[in-house]
């Protein structure tokens, strides 16, 4: 089992920045087999969408709507995933979720992901 806990959400004005963190914990056996970790978001009344993902080798994948503004990174020693969000827009307002997968199949943004955090709220005002 893998537990994921997000932090760093909050309220900012358009153009501002936030750094989200996701701490992963669990059996070392489970953490070792994580293939991808990613950030997803869901705005009220909308479907959940992938934001960015990173694989165990450090390769990053981004949704088109965040390219050039968001950066995903990880500190493997701390089992922590980050999402640096710059140039935030009101349309970035959503609950942001951290996810991890040990599935041997799938793709970084589509998954499937089998572990999810509880989410952290990001609100961007105009």
mmCIF file of N, CA and C in Angstrom:
data_model
loop_
_atom_site.group_PDB
_atom_site.id
_atom_site.type_symbol
_atom_site.label_atom_id
_atom_site.label_comp_id
_atom_site.label_asym_id
_atom_site.label_seq_id
_atom_site.Cartn_x
_atom_site.Cartn_y
_atom_site.Cartn_z
ATOM 1 N N UNK A 1 0.833 -1.195 0.000
ATOM 2 C CA UNK A 1 0.000 0.000 0.000
ATOM 3 C C UNK A 1 0.869 1.245 0.000
ATOM 4 N N UNK A 2 0.383 2.280 -0.656
ATOM 5 C CA UNK A 2 1.061 3.567 -0.719
ATOM 6 C C UNK A 2 0.086 4.639 -0.246
ATOM 7 N N UNK A 3 0.539 5.481 0.650
ATOM 8 C CA UNK A 3 -0.279 6.607 1.100
ATOM 9 C C UNK A 3 0.309 7.893 0.525
ATOM 10 N N UNK A 4 -0.572 8.759 0.057
ATOM 11 C CA UNK A 4 -0.161 10.020 -0.551
ATOM 12 C C UNK A 4 -0.851 11.173 0.171
ATOM 13 N N UNK A 5 -0.081 12.160 0.567
ATOM 14 C CA UNK A 5 -0.631 13.316 1.267
ATOM 15 C C UNK A 5 -0.145 14.590 0.589
ATOM 16 N N UNK A 6 -1.106 15.347 0.058
ATOM 17 C CA UNK A 6 -0.774 16.599 -0.621
ATOM 18 C C UNK A 6 -0.774 17.776 0.349
ATOM 19 N N UNK A 7 -0.021 18.801 -0.006
ATOM 20 C CA UNK A 7 -0.019 20.050 0.746
ATOM 21 C C UNK A 7 0.401 21.170 -0.187
ATOM 22 N N UNK A 8 0.196 22.406 0.266
ATOM 23 C CA UNK A 8 0.673 23.553 -0.489
ATOM 24 C C UNK A 8 -0.384 24.320 -1.245
ATOM 25 N N UNK A 9 -1.609 23.821 -1.249
ATOM 26 C CA UNK A 9 -2.660 24.554 -1.932
ATOM 27 C C UNK A 9 -2.982 25.859 -1.219
ATOM 28 N N UNK A 10 -3.788 26.681 -1.856
ATOM 29 C CA UNK A 10 -4.171 27.949 -1.256
ATOM 30 C C UNK A 10 -4.835 28.853 -2.267
ATOM 31 N N UNK A 11 -4.966 30.107 -1.881
ATOM 32 C CA UNK A 11 -5.594 31.104 -2.742
ATOM 33 C C UNK A 11 -4.553 32.127 -3.180
ATOM 34 N N UNK A 12 -4.505 32.393 -4.464
ATOM 35 C CA UNK A 12 -3.570 33.374 -5.010
ATOM 36 C C UNK A 12 -4.273 34.189 -6.089
ATOM 37 N N UNK A 13 -3.685 35.299 -6.418
ATOM 38 C CA UNK A 13 -4.206 36.099 -7.525
ATOM 39 C C UNK A 13 -3.618 35.605 -8.834
ATOM 40 N N UNK A 14 -4.304 35.911 -9.897
ATOM 41 C CA UNK A 14 -3.821 35.541 -11.227
ATOM 42 C C UNK A 14 -2.401 36.062 -11.431
ATOM 43 N N UNK A 15 -1.579 35.226 -12.023
ATOM 44 C CA UNK A 15 -0.183 35.579 -12.220
ATOM 45 C C UNK A 15 0.729 35.108 -11.106
ATOM 46 N N UNK A 16 0.136 34.666 -10.010
ATOM 47 C CA UNK A 16 0.914 34.206 -8.870
ATOM 48 C C UNK A 16 1.416 32.791 -9.026
ATOM 49 N N UNK A 17 2.056 32.307 -7.954
ATOM 50 C CA UNK A 17 2.671 30.986 -7.975
ATOM 51 C C UNK A 17 2.309 30.208 -6.716
ATOM 52 N N UNK A 18 2.321 28.899 -6.841
ATOM 53 C CA UNK A 18 2.151 27.985 -5.714
ATOM 54 C C UNK A 18 3.034 26.778 -5.943
ATOM 55 N N UNK A 19 3.496 26.183 -4.843
ATOM 56 C CA UNK A 19 4.246 24.932 -4.905
ATOM 57 C C UNK A 19 3.459 23.878 -4.155
ATOM 58 N N UNK A 20 3.004 22.862 -4.880
ATOM 59 C CA UNK A 20 2.315 21.737 -4.268
ATOM 60 C C UNK A 20 3.323 20.636 -3.955
ATOM 61 N N UNK A 21 3.102 19.963 -2.848
ATOM 62 C CA UNK A 21 3.939 18.833 -2.466
ATOM 63 C C UNK A 21 3.072 17.620 -2.226
ATOM 64 N N UNK A 22 3.649 16.450 -2.436
ATOM 65 C CA UNK A 22 2.945 15.203 -2.195
ATOM 66 C C UNK A 22 3.926 14.233 -1.554
ATOM 67 N N UNK A 23 3.666 13.905 -0.304
ATOM 68 C CA UNK A 23 4.530 12.986 0.418
ATOM 69 C C UNK A 23 3.989 11.572 0.285
ATOM 70 N N UNK A 24 4.828 10.670 -0.179
ATOM 71 C CA UNK A 24 4.447 9.274 -0.341
ATOM 72 C C UNK A 24 5.036 8.450 0.797
ATOM 73 N N UNK A 25 4.231 7.559 1.323
ATOM 74 C CA UNK A 25 4.715 6.668 2.372
ATOM 75 C C UNK A 25 4.097 5.302 2.188
ATOM 76 N N UNK A 26 4.668 4.328 2.855
ATOM 77 C CA UNK A 26 4.170 2.974 2.751
ATOM 78 C C UNK A 26 5.311 1.987 2.824
ATOM 79 N N UNK A 27 4.992 0.750 2.510
ATOM 80 C CA UNK A 27 6.032 -0.266 2.530
ATOM 81 C C UNK A 27 7.079 0.043 1.452
ATOM 82 N N UNK A 28 8.325 -0.137 1.802
ATOM 83 C CA UNK A 28 9.410 0.111 0.850
ATOM 84 C C UNK A 28 9.203 -0.723 -0.410
ATOM 85 N N UNK A 29 8.659 -1.914 -0.238
ATOM 86 C CA UNK A 29 8.380 -2.788 -1.382
ATOM 87 C C UNK A 29 7.428 -2.103 -2.342
ATOM 88 N N UNK A 30 6.381 -1.474 -1.804
ATOM 89 C CA UNK A 30 5.383 -0.815 -2.657
ATOM 90 C C UNK A 30 5.961 0.422 -3.324
ATOM 91 N N UNK A 31 6.712 1.227 -2.564
ATOM 92 C CA UNK A 31 7.292 2.445 -3.130
ATOM 93 C C UNK A 31 8.269 2.109 -4.249
ATOM 94 N N UNK A 32 8.981 1.004 -4.107
ATOM 95 C CA UNK A 32 9.979 0.617 -5.102
ATOM 96 C C UNK A 32 9.331 0.366 -6.455
ATOM 97 N N UNK A 33 8.114 -0.130 -6.457
ATOM 98 C CA UNK A 33 7.471 -0.499 -7.715
ATOM 99 C C UNK A 33 6.606 0.603 -8.310
ATOM 100 N N UNK A 34 6.666 1.807 -7.775
ATOM 101 C CA UNK A 34 5.938 2.920 -8.388
ATOM 102 C C UNK A 34 6.538 3.216 -9.753
ATOM 103 N N UNK A 35 5.692 3.213 -10.774
ATOM 104 C CA UNK A 35 6.154 3.445 -12.134
ATOM 105 C C UNK A 35 6.038 4.912 -12.528
ATOM 106 N N UNK A 36 4.881 5.502 -12.218
ATOM 107 C CA UNK A 36 4.659 6.926 -12.487
ATOM 108 C C UNK A 36 4.069 7.571 -11.242
ATOM 109 N N UNK A 37 4.318 8.859 -11.111
ATOM 110 C CA UNK A 37 3.564 9.680 -10.183
ATOM 111 C C UNK A 37 3.069 10.883 -10.959
ATOM 112 N N UNK A 38 1.901 11.344 -10.609
ATOM 113 C CA UNK A 38 1.330 12.434 -11.386
ATOM 114 C C UNK A 38 0.467 13.361 -10.565
ATOM 115 N N UNK A 39 0.162 14.478 -11.172
ATOM 116 C CA UNK A 39 -0.774 15.445 -10.614
ATOM 117 C C UNK A 39 -1.992 15.525 -11.523
ATOM 118 N N UNK A 40 -3.140 15.523 -10.900
ATOM 119 C CA UNK A 40 -4.405 15.632 -11.603
ATOM 120 C C UNK A 40 -5.203 16.749 -10.947
ATOM 121 N N UNK A 41 -6.218 17.237 -11.642
ATOM 122 C CA UNK A 41 -7.056 18.265 -11.027
ATOM 123 C C UNK A 41 -8.505 18.081 -11.463
ATOM 124 N N UNK A 42 -9.385 18.575 -10.621
ATOM 125 C CA UNK A 42 -10.805 18.516 -10.936
ATOM 126 C C UNK A 42 -11.479 19.786 -10.440
ATOM 127 N N UNK A 43 -12.062 20.510 -11.378
ATOM 128 C CA UNK A 43 -12.811 21.713 -11.052
ATOM 129 C C UNK A 43 -14.278 21.346 -10.866
ATOM 130 N N UNK A 44 -15.014 22.139 -10.107
ATOM 131 C CA UNK A 44 -16.437 21.840 -9.889
ATOM 132 C C UNK A 44 -17.193 21.701 -11.210
ATOM 133 N N UNK A 45 -17.930 20.631 -11.332
ATOM 134 C CA UNK A 45 -18.726 20.407 -12.528
ATOM 135 C C UNK A 45 -17.956 19.898 -13.732
ATOM 136 N N UNK A 46 -16.683 19.643 -13.553
ATOM 137 C CA UNK A 46 -15.851 19.170 -14.663
ATOM 138 C C UNK A 46 -15.235 17.822 -14.324
ATOM 139 N N UNK A 47 -14.806 17.124 -15.361
ATOM 140 C CA UNK A 47 -14.140 15.849 -15.158
ATOM 141 C C UNK A 47 -12.703 16.070 -14.691
ATOM 142 N N UNK A 48 -12.210 15.065 -14.020
ATOM 143 C CA UNK A 48 -10.809 15.119 -13.596
ATOM 144 C C UNK A 48 -9.903 15.076 -14.829
ATOM 145 N N UNK A 49 -8.839 15.864 -14.801
ATOM 146 C CA UNK A 49 -7.911 15.882 -15.924
ATOM 147 C C UNK A 49 -6.473 15.780 -15.428
ATOM 148 N N UNK A 50 -5.658 15.178 -16.263
ATOM 149 C CA UNK A 50 -4.245 15.038 -15.925
ATOM 150 C C UNK A 50 -3.528 16.358 -16.140
ATOM 151 N N UNK A 51 -2.605 16.668 -15.255
ATOM 152 C CA UNK A 51 -1.837 17.899 -15.341
ATOM 153 C C UNK A 51 -0.396 17.598 -15.753
ATOM 154 N N UNK A 52 0.250 16.697 -15.032
ATOM 155 C CA UNK A 52 1.649 16.372 -15.319
ATOM 156 C C UNK A 52 1.984 15.046 -14.660
ATOM 157 N N UNK A 53 2.985 14.386 -15.183
ATOM 158 C CA UNK A 53 3.417 13.109 -14.622
ATOM 159 C C UNK A 53 4.922 12.978 -14.781
ATOM 160 N N UNK A 54 5.495 12.130 -13.935
ATOM 161 C CA UNK A 54 6.927 11.874 -13.998
ATOM 162 C C UNK A 54 7.145 10.396 -13.740
ATOM 163 N N UNK A 55 8.061 9.785 -14.492
ATOM 164 C CA UNK A 55 8.275 8.365 -14.291
ATOM 165 C C UNK A 55 9.467 8.131 -13.375
ATOM 166 N N UNK A 56 9.721 6.873 -13.101
ATOM 167 C CA UNK A 56 10.774 6.529 -12.149
ATOM 168 C C UNK A 56 12.152 6.941 -12.639
ATOM 169 N N UNK A 57 12.281 7.182 -13.951
ATOM 170 C CA UNK A 57 13.552 7.636 -14.501
ATOM 171 C C UNK A 57 13.668 9.144 -14.588
ATOM 172 N N UNK A 58 12.613 9.847 -14.161
ATOM 173 C CA UNK A 58 12.644 11.305 -14.161
ATOM 174 C C UNK A 58 12.103 11.965 -15.416
ATOM 175 N N UNK A 59 11.570 11.157 -16.317
ATOM 176 C CA UNK A 59 10.998 11.751 -17.541
ATOM 177 C C UNK A 59 9.647 12.368 -17.229
ATOM 178 N N UNK A 60 9.446 13.604 -17.711
ATOM 179 C CA UNK A 60 8.257 14.379 -17.392
ATOM 180 C C UNK A 60 7.332 14.485 -18.597
ATOM 181 N N UNK A 61 6.049 14.487 -18.299
ATOM 182 C CA UNK A 61 5.029 14.664 -19.328
ATOM 183 C C UNK A 61 4.030 15.687 -18.825
ATOM 184 N N UNK A 62 3.621 16.602 -19.698
ATOM 185 C CA UNK A 62 2.711 17.669 -19.300
ATOM 186 C C UNK A 62 1.489 17.722 -20.209
ATOM 187 N N UNK A 63 0.385 18.129 -19.615
ATOM 188 C CA UNK A 63 -0.783 18.475 -20.416
ATOM 189 C C UNK A 63 -0.472 19.773 -21.154
ATOM 190 N N UNK A 64 -1.028 19.918 -22.336
ATOM 191 C CA UNK A 64 -0.724 21.093 -23.155
ATOM 192 C C UNK A 64 -1.054 22.402 -22.434
ATOM 193 N N UNK A 65 -2.105 22.388 -21.639
ATOM 194 C CA UNK A 65 -2.566 23.645 -21.043
ATOM 195 C C UNK A 65 -1.673 24.140 -19.897
ATOM 196 N N UNK A 66 -0.665 23.361 -19.480
ATOM 197 C CA UNK A 66 0.240 23.820 -18.429
ATOM 198 C C UNK A 66 1.693 23.917 -18.887
ATOM 199 N N UNK A 67 1.951 23.542 -20.116
ATOM 200 C CA UNK A 67 3.329 23.599 -20.603
ATOM 201 C C UNK A 67 3.879 25.020 -20.529
ATOM 202 N N UNK A 68 5.061 25.118 -19.968
ATOM 203 C CA UNK A 68 5.702 26.418 -19.834
ATOM 204 C C UNK A 68 5.321 27.158 -18.570
ATOM 205 N N UNK A 69 4.301 26.662 -17.853
ATOM 206 C CA UNK A 69 3.873 27.320 -16.612
ATOM 207 C C UNK A 69 4.098 26.441 -15.381
ATOM 208 N N UNK A 70 3.884 25.149 -15.512
ATOM 209 C CA UNK A 70 4.009 24.229 -14.383
ATOM 210 C C UNK A 70 5.232 23.336 -14.578
ATOM 211 N N UNK A 71 5.845 22.953 -13.464
ATOM 212 C CA UNK A 71 6.976 22.043 -13.499
ATOM 213 C C UNK A 71 6.783 20.952 -12.457
ATOM 214 N N UNK A 72 6.854 19.705 -12.895
ATOM 215 C CA UNK A 72 6.765 18.580 -11.977
ATOM 216 C C UNK A 72 8.179 18.103 -11.661
ATOM 217 N N UNK A 73 8.388 17.729 -10.416
ATOM 218 C CA UNK A 73 9.696 17.219 -10.014
ATOM 219 C C UNK A 73 9.506 16.262 -8.848
ATOM 220 N N UNK A 74 10.580 15.543 -8.523
ATOM 221 C CA UNK A 74 10.490 14.611 -7.404
ATOM 222 C C UNK A 74 11.811 14.553 -6.668
ATOM 223 N N UNK A 75 11.706 14.318 -5.384
ATOM 224 C CA UNK A 75 12.880 14.084 -4.545
ATOM 225 C C UNK A 75 12.756 12.642 -4.072
ATOM 226 N N UNK A 76 13.459 11.752 -4.748
ATOM 227 C CA UNK A 76 13.307 10.331 -4.449
ATOM 228 C C UNK A 76 13.803 9.992 -3.049
ATOM 229 N N UNK A 77 14.768 10.732 -2.549
ATOM 230 C CA UNK A 77 15.278 10.466 -1.203
ATOM 231 C C UNK A 77 14.212 10.759 -0.150
ATOM 232 N N UNK A 78 13.363 11.735 -0.438
ATOM 233 C CA UNK A 78 12.306 12.116 0.498
ATOM 234 C C UNK A 78 10.956 11.522 0.118
ATOM 235 N N UNK A 79 10.917 10.754 -0.973
ATOM 236 C CA UNK A 79 9.642 10.203 -1.472
ATOM 237 C C UNK A 79 8.591 11.303 -1.609
ATOM 238 N N UNK A 80 8.992 12.417 -2.195
ATOM 239 C CA UNK A 80 8.102 13.559 -2.318
ATOM 240 C C UNK A 80 8.023 14.026 -3.765
ATOM 241 N N UNK A 81 6.819 14.299 -4.185
ATOM 242 C CA UNK A 81 6.534 14.804 -5.522
ATOM 243 C C UNK A 81 6.150 16.274 -5.401
ATOM 244 N N UNK A 82 6.550 17.074 -6.359
ATOM 245 C CA UNK A 82 6.249 18.507 -6.333
ATOM 246 C C UNK A 82 5.581 18.948 -7.632
ATOM 247 N N UNK A 83 4.844 20.035 -7.523
ATOM 248 C CA UNK A 83 4.323 20.703 -8.713
ATOM 249 C C UNK A 83 4.477 22.199 -8.491
ATOM 250 N N UNK A 84 5.423 22.788 -9.197
ATOM 251 C CA UNK A 84 5.605 24.231 -9.145
ATOM 252 C C UNK A 84 4.686 24.855 -10.181
ATOM 253 N N UNK A 85 3.803 25.701 -9.721
ATOM 254 C CA UNK A 85 2.821 26.316 -10.608
ATOM 255 C C UNK A 85 3.076 27.809 -10.668
ATOM 256 N N UNK A 86 3.403 28.302 -11.841
ATOM 257 C CA UNK A 86 3.652 29.723 -12.071
ATOM 258 C C UNK A 86 2.627 30.283 -13.051
ATOM 259 N N UNK A 87 2.546 31.597 -13.100
ATOM 260 C CA UNK A 87 1.620 32.272 -14.026
ATOM 261 C C UNK A 87 0.219 31.677 -13.927
ATOM 262 N N UNK A 88 -0.256 31.524 -12.722
ATOM 263 C CA UNK A 88 -1.553 30.890 -12.504
ATOM 264 C C UNK A 88 -2.683 31.732 -13.088
ATOM 265 N N UNK A 89 -3.684 31.030 -13.581
ATOM 266 C CA UNK A 89 -4.861 31.651 -14.191
ATOM 267 C C UNK A 89 -6.109 31.238 -13.415
ATOM 268 N N UNK A 90 -7.159 32.026 -13.471
ATOM 269 C CA UNK A 90 -8.396 31.634 -12.781
ATOM 270 C C UNK A 90 -8.888 30.251 -13.197
ATOM 271 N N UNK A 91 -8.655 29.873 -14.442
ATOM 272 C CA UNK A 91 -9.098 28.549 -14.911
ATOM 273 C C UNK A 91 -8.267 27.401 -14.337
ATOM 274 N N UNK A 92 -7.203 27.725 -13.604
ATOM 275 C CA UNK A 92 -6.438 26.694 -12.914
ATOM 276 C C UNK A 92 -7.074 26.323 -11.575
ATOM 277 N N UNK A 93 -8.110 27.049 -11.190
ATOM 278 C CA UNK A 93 -8.799 26.767 -9.937
ATOM 279 C C UNK A 93 -9.389 25.360 -9.957
ATOM 280 N N UNK A 94 -9.023 24.555 -8.976
ATOM 281 C CA UNK A 94 -9.466 23.162 -8.926
ATOM 282 C C UNK A 94 -8.924 22.508 -7.666
ATOM 283 N N UNK A 95 -9.415 21.315 -7.399
ATOM 284 C CA UNK A 95 -8.801 20.451 -6.394
ATOM 285 C C UNK A 95 -7.700 19.679 -7.118
ATOM 286 N N UNK A 96 -6.513 19.726 -6.558
ATOM 287 C CA UNK A 96 -5.372 19.048 -7.175
ATOM 288 C C UNK A 96 -5.053 17.781 -6.396
ATOM 289 N N UNK A 97 -4.905 16.691 -7.141
ATOM 290 C CA UNK A 97 -4.658 15.389 -6.551
ATOM 291 C C UNK A 97 -3.315 14.840 -7.004
ATOM 292 N N UNK A 98 -2.653 14.201 -6.082
ATOM 293 C CA UNK A 98 -1.439 13.458 -6.366
ATOM 294 C C UNK A 98 -1.830 11.998 -6.563
ATOM 295 N N UNK A 99 -1.173 11.327 -7.483
ATOM 296 C CA UNK A 99 -1.468 9.927 -7.728
ATOM 297 C C UNK A 99 -0.195 9.170 -8.055
ATOM 298 N N UNK A 100 -0.251 7.875 -7.813
ATOM 299 C CA UNK A 100 0.882 7.012 -8.117
ATOM 300 C C UNK A 100 0.357 5.701 -8.681
ATOM 301 N N UNK A 101 1.186 5.074 -9.499
ATOM 302 C CA UNK A 101 0.779 3.799 -10.047
ATOM 303 C C UNK A 101 1.919 2.797 -10.006
ATOM 304 N N UNK A 102 1.558 1.566 -9.727
ATOM 305 C CA UNK A 102 2.508 0.463 -9.811
ATOM 306 C C UNK A 102 2.139 -0.445 -10.986
ATOM 307 N N UNK A 103 1.176 -0.004 -11.773
ATOM 308 C CA UNK A 103 0.746 -0.807 -12.912
ATOM 309 C C UNK A 103 1.856 -0.878 -13.951
ATOM 310 N N UNK A 104 2.114 -2.049 -14.487
ATOM 311 C CA UNK A 104 3.159 -2.197 -15.509
ATOM 312 C C UNK A 104 2.722 -1.701 -16.878
ATOM 313 N N UNK A 105 1.444 -1.374 -17.023
ATOM 314 C CA UNK A 105 0.937 -0.903 -18.310
ATOM 315 C C UNK A 105 0.414 0.518 -18.160
ATOM 316 N N UNK A 106 0.033 1.116 -19.273
ATOM 317 C CA UNK A 106 -0.535 2.453 -19.235
ATOM 318 C C UNK A 106 0.446 3.518 -19.671
ATOM 319 N N UNK A 107 0.002 4.760 -19.598
ATOM 320 C CA UNK A 107 0.824 5.893 -20.002
ATOM 321 C C UNK A 107 0.827 6.920 -18.890
ATOM 322 N N UNK A 108 1.807 7.835 -18.894
ATOM 323 C CA UNK A 108 1.936 8.763 -17.756
ATOM 324 C C UNK A 108 0.700 9.582 -17.453
ATOM 325 N N UNK A 109 0.037 10.124 -18.475
ATOM 326 C CA UNK A 109 -1.104 10.989 -18.206
ATOM 327 C C UNK A 109 -2.423 10.229 -18.140
ATOM 328 N N UNK A 110 -2.513 9.112 -18.813
ATOM 329 C CA UNK A 110 -3.769 8.369 -18.828
ATOM 330 C C UNK A 110 -3.849 7.333 -17.719
ATOM 331 N N UNK A 111 -2.706 6.903 -17.224
ATOM 332 C CA UNK A 111 -2.718 5.913 -16.170
ATOM 333 C C UNK A 111 -2.821 4.518 -16.726
ATOM 334 N N UNK A 112 -3.378 3.545 -15.983
ATOM 335 C CA UNK A 112 -4.175 3.751 -14.777
ATOM 336 C C UNK A 112 -3.342 4.043 -13.538
ATOM 337 N N UNK A 113 -3.894 4.788 -12.621
ATOM 338 C CA UNK A 113 -3.288 5.081 -11.347
ATOM 339 C C UNK A 113 -4.074 4.362 -10.253
ATOM 340 N N UNK A 114 -3.343 3.707 -9.368
ATOM 341 C CA UNK A 114 -4.029 2.925 -8.350
ATOM 342 C C UNK A 114 -3.898 3.488 -6.935
ATOM 343 N N UNK A 115 -3.195 4.591 -6.753
ATOM 344 C CA UNK A 115 -3.127 5.245 -5.454
ATOM 345 C C UNK A 115 -3.391 6.738 -5.633
ATOM 346 N N UNK A 116 -4.217 7.273 -4.742
ATOM 347 C CA UNK A 116 -4.614 8.676 -4.842
ATOM 348 C C UNK A 116 -4.550 9.350 -3.478
ATOM 349 N N UNK A 117 -4.184 10.627 -3.477
ATOM 350 C CA UNK A 117 -4.258 11.419 -2.269
ATOM 351 C C UNK A 117 -5.636 12.023 -2.099
ATOM 352 N N UNK A 118 -5.814 12.774 -1.018
ATOM 353 C CA UNK A 118 -7.105 13.380 -0.718
ATOM 354 C C UNK A 118 -7.314 14.707 -1.436
ATOM 355 N N UNK A 119 -6.261 15.290 -1.929
ATOM 356 C CA UNK A 119 -6.384 16.528 -2.693
ATOM 357 C C UNK A 119 -6.057 17.772 -1.886
ATOM 358 N N UNK A 120 -5.667 18.808 -2.601
ATOM 359 C CA UNK A 120 -5.426 20.111 -2.003
ATOM 360 C C UNK A 120 -6.027 21.168 -2.926
ATOM 361 N N UNK A 121 -6.755 22.109 -2.343
ATOM 362 C CA UNK A 121 -7.501 23.086 -3.138
ATOM 363 C C UNK A 121 -6.612 24.227 -3.592
ATOM 364 N N UNK A 122 -6.716 24.559 -4.861
ATOM 365 C CA UNK A 122 -6.041 25.721 -5.431
ATOM 366 C C UNK A 122 -7.104 26.658 -5.981
ATOM 367 N N UNK A 123 -7.091 27.903 -5.528
ATOM 368 C CA UNK A 123 -8.053 28.897 -5.984
ATOM 369 C C UNK A 123 -7.299 30.106 -6.513
ATOM 370 N N UNK A 124 -7.575 30.470 -7.751
ATOM 371 C CA UNK A 124 -6.898 31.597 -8.393
ATOM 372 C C UNK A 124 -7.942 32.660 -8.717
ATOM 373 N N UNK A 125 -7.762 33.834 -8.169
ATOM 374 C CA UNK A 125 -8.710 34.914 -8.398
ATOM 375 C C UNK A 125 -8.189 35.862 -9.474
ATOM 376 N N UNK A 126 -9.141 36.455 -10.183
ATOM 377 C CA UNK A 126 -8.772 37.351 -11.288
ATOM 378 C C UNK A 126 -8.231 38.669 -10.773
#
